[in-house]
Short mmCIF file of C-alpha atoms and ligand atoms in Angstrom, two decimals:
data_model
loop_
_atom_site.label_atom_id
_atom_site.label_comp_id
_atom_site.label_asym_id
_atom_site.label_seq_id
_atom_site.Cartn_x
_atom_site.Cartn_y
_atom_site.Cartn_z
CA UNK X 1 157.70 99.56 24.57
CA UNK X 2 156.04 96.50 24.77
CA UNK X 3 156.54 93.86 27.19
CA UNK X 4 157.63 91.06 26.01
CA UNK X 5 155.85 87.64 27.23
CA UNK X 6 157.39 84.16 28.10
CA UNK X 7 155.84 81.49 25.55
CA UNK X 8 153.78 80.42 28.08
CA UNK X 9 151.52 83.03 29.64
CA UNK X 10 148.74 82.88 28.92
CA UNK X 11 147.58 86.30 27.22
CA UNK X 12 143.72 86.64 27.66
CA UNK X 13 141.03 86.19 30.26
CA UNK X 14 137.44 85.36 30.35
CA UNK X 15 135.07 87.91 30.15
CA UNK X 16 133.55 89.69 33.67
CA UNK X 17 130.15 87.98 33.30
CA UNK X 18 132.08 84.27 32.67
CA UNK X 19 134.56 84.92 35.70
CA UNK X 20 131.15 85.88 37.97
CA UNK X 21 129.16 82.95 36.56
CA UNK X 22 132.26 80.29 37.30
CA UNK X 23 132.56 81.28 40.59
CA UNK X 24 128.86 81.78 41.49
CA UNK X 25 128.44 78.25 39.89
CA UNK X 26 131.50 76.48 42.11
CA UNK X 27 130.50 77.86 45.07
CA UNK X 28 126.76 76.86 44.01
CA UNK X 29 128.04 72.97 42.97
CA UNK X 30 130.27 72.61 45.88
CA UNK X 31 127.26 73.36 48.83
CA UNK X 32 124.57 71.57 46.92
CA UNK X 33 127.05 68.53 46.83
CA UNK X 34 127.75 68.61 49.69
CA UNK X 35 124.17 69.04 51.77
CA UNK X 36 122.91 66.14 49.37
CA UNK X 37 125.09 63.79 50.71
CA UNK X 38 124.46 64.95 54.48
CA UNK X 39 120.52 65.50 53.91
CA UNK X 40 120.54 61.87 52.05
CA UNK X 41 121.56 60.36 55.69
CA UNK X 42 119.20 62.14 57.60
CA UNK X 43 116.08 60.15 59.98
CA UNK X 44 113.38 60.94 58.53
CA UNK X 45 112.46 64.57 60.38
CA UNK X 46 111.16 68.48 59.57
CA UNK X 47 114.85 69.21 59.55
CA UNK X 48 115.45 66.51 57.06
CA UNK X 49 112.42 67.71 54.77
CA UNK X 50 113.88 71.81 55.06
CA UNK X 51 116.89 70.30 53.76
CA UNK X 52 115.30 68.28 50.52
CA UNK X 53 113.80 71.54 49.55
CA UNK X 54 116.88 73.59 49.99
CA UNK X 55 118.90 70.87 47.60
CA UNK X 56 116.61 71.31 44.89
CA UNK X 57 116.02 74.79 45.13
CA UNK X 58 119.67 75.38 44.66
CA UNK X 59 119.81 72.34 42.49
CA UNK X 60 117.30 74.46 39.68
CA UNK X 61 119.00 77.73 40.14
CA UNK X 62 122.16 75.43 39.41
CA UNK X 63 120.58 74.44 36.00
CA UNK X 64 118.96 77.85 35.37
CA UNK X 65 122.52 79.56 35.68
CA UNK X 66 124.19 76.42 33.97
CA UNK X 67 121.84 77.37 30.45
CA UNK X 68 122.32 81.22 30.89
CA UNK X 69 126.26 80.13 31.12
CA UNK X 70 126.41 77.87 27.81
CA UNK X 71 124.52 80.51 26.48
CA UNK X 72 126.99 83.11 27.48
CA UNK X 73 129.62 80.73 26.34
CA UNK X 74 128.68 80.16 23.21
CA UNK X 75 128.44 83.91 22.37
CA UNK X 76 131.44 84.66 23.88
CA UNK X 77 134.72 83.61 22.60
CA UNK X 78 137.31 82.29 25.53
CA UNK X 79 140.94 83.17 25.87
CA UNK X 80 143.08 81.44 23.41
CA UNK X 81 144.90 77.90 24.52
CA UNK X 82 147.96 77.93 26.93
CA UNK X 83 151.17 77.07 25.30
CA UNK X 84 151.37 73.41 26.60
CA UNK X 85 151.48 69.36 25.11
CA UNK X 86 148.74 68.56 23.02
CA UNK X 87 147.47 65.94 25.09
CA UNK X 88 146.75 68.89 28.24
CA UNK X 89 144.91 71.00 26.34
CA UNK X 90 142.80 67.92 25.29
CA UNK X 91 142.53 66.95 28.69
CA UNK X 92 141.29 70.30 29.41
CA UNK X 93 138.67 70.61 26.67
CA UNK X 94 137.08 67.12 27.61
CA UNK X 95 136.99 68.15 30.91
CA UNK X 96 135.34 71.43 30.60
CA UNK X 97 132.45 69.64 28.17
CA UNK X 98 131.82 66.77 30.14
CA UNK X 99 131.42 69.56 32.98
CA UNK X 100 128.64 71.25 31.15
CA UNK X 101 126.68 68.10 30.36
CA UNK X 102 126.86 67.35 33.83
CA UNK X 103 125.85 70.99 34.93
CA UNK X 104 122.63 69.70 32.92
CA UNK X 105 122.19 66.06 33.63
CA UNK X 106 122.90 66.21 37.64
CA UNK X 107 120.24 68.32 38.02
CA UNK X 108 117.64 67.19 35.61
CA UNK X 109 117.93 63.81 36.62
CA UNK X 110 117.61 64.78 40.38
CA UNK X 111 113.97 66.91 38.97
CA UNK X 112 113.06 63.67 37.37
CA UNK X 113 113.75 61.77 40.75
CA UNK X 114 111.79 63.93 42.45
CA UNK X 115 108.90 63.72 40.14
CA UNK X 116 108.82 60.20 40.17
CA UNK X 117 109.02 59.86 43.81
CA UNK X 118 105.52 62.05 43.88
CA UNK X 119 107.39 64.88 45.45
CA UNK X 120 106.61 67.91 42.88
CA UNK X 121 109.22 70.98 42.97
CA UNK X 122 108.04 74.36 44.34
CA UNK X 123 111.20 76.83 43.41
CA UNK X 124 111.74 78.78 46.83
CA UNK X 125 108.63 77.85 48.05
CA UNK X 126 107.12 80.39 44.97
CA UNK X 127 107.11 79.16 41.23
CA UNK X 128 105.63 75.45 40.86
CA UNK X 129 107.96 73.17 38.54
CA UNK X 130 106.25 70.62 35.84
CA UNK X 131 106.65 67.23 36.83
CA UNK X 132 108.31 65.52 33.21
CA UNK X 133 108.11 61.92 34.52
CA UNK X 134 105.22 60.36 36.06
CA UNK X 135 104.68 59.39 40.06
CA UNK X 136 105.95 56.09 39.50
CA UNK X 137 108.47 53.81 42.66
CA UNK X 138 110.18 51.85 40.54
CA UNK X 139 110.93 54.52 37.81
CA UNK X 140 111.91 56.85 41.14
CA UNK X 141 114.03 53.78 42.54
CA UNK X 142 115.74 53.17 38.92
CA UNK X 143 116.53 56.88 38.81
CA UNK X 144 117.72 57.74 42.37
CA UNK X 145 121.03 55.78 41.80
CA UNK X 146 121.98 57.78 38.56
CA UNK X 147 121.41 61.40 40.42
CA UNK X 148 123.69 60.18 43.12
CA UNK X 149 126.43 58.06 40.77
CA UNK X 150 126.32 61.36 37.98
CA UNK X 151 126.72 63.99 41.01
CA UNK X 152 130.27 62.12 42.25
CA UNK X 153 131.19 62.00 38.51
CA UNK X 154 130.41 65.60 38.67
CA UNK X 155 132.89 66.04 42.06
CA UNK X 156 135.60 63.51 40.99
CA UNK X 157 136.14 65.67 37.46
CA UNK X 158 135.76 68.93 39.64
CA UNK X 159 138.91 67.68 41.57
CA UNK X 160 141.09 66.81 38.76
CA UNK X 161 139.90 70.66 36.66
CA UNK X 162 141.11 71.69 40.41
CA UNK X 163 144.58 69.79 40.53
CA UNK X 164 145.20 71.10 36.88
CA UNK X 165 144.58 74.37 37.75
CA UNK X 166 146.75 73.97 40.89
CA UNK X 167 149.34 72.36 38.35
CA UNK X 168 149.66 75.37 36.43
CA UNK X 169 150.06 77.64 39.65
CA UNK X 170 152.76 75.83 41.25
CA UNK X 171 154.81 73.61 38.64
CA UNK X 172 154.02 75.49 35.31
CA UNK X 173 153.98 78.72 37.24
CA UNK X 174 152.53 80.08 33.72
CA UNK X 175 149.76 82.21 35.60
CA UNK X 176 146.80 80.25 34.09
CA UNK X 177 144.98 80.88 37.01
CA UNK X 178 144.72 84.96 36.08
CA UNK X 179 142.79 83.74 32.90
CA UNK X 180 139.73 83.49 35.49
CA UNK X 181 140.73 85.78 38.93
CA UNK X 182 137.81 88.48 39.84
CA UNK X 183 139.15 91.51 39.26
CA UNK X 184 141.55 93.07 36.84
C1 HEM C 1 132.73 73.31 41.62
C2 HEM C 1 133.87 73.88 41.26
C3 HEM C 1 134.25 74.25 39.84
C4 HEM C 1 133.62 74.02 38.65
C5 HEM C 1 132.30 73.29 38.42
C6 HEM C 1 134.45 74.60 37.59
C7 HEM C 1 134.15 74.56 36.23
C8 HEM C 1 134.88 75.15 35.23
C9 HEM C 1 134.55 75.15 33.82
C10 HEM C 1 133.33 74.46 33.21
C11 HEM C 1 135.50 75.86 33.16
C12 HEM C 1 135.55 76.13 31.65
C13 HEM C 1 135.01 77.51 31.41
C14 HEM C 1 134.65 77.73 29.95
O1 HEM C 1 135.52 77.56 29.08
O2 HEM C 1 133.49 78.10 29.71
C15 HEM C 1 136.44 76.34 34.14
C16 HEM C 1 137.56 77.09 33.88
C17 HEM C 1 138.54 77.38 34.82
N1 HEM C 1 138.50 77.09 36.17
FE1 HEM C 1 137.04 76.14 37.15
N2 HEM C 1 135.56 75.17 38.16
C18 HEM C 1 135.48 74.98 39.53
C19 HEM C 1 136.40 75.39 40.47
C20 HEM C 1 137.62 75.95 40.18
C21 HEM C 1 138.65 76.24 41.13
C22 HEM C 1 138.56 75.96 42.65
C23 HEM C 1 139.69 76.79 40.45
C24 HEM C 1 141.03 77.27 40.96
C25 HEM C 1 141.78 76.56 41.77
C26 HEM C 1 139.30 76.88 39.06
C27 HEM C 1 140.06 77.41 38.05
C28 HEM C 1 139.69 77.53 36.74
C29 HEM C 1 140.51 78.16 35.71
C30 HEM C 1 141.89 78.76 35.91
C31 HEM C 1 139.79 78.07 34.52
C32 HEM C 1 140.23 78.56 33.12
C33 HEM C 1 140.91 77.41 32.43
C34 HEM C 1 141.40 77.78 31.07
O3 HEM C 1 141.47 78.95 30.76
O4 HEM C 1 141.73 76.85 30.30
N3 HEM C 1 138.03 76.34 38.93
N4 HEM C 1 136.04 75.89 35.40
C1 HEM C 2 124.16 70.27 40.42
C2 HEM C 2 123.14 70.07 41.23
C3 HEM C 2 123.06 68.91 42.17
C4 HEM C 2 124.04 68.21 42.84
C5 HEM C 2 125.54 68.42 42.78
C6 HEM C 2 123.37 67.18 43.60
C7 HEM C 2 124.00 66.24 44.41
C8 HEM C 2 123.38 65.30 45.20
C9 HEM C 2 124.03 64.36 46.06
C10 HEM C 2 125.54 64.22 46.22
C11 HEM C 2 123.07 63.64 46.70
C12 HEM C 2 123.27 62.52 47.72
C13 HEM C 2 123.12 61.19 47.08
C14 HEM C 2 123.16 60.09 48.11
O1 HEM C 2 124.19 59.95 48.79
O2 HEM C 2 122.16 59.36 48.21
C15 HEM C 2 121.80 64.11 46.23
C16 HEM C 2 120.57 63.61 46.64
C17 HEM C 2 119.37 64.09 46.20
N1 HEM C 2 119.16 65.07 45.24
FE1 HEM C 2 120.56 66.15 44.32
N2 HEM C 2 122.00 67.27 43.41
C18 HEM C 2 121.77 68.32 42.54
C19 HEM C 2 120.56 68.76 42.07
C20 HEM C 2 119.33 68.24 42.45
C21 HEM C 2 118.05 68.68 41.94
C22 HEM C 2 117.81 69.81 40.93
C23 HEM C 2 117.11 67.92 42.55
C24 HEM C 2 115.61 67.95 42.41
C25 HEM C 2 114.97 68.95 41.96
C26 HEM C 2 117.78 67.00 43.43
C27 HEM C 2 117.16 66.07 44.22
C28 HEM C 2 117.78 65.22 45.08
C29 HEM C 2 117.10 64.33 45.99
C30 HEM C 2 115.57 64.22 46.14
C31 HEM C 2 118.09 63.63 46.68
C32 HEM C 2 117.89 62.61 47.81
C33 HEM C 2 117.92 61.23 47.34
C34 HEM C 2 117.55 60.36 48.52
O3 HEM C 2 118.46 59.97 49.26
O4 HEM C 2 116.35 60.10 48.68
N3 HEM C 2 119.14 67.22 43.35
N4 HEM C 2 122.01 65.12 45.30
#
């Protein structure tokens, strides 16, 4: 017989490779944030310069995963809406896009900083990067503030998606949170 389900719960999930990607990707977003801002304090020092590289090593394999992720997205459809008020699941779809232009424009905008500031990427040390802007100081200083002001967009919209998601766990209760658990 089948079980019947409250209006609420939510009856799909992502797919296996969306699930992986998501949290590969927060885990990803959350340490590269984070060593920015402690690297971006830093005397200058080797320590300081092992750090740089590290940021925007993880910062491209951030963007690289970010396109194979819309990609995957795009060809895969997601789990139907949660019952819920309009205005939440608008909330919710705004969020999630303005997350994936910023998966893009965080990073590429910290690649054109570092261009500009005559400091060409080497991925891990291995694959050279193109510089897309010239060396240039006062293109590199005009950038620099962007990277920095789009990356704590980036974190403050990553909190609220996080207090939502909390939201649904402990007021709604509505198991939302299943929709994108590893594991069956
Ligand atoms: C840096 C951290 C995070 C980022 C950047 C992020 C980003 C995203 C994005 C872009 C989506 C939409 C997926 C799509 O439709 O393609 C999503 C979905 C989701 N995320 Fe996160 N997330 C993060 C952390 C978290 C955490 C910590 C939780 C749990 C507390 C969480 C729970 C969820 C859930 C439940 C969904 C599915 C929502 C739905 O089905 O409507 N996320 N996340
Ligand atoms: C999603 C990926 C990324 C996140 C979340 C991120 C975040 C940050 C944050 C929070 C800072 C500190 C800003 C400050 O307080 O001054 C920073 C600095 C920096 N980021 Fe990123 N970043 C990312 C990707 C990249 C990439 C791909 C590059 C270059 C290839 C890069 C290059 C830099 C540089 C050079 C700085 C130091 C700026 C300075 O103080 O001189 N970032 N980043």
């Amino acid at each position: 017989m089948p079980t019947a389900l409250p209006p609420s719960a939510p009856t799909g999930r992502y797919t296996g490779v969306a699930i992986g990607l998501h949290w590969v990707l927060a885990l990803l977003i959350a340490g590269t944030f984070a060593v920015g801002l402690y690297m971006a304090d830093l005397p200058v020092s080797p320590s300081r310069i092992k750090l740089f590289s590290y940021h925007k090593w993880a910062g491209v394999t951030i963007l690289a995963l970010s396109a194979l992720r819309l990609l995957w997205r795009l060809t895969h459809r997601p789990p139907a809406d949660v019952a819920g008020p309009r205005w939440q699941q608008m909330a919710a779809h705004g969020t999630h896009h303005l997350l994936y232009l910023l998966f893009f424009a965080v990073p590429l905008v910290g690649w054109a900083y570092s261009s500009a500031a005559g400091f060409p990427i080497v991925w891990f040390g291995v694959l050279p990067l193109p510089d897309f802007v010239p060396k240039d100081k006062a293109l590199a200083d005009l950038i620099k503030p962007w990277h920095e002001s789009l990356a704590w967009a980036m974190a403050l919209l990553v909190l609220l998606h996080i207090a939502a998601a909390l939201k649904h766990q402990v007021i709604d209760r509505d198991g939302l949170i299943n929709r994108m658990r590893p594991g069956r």
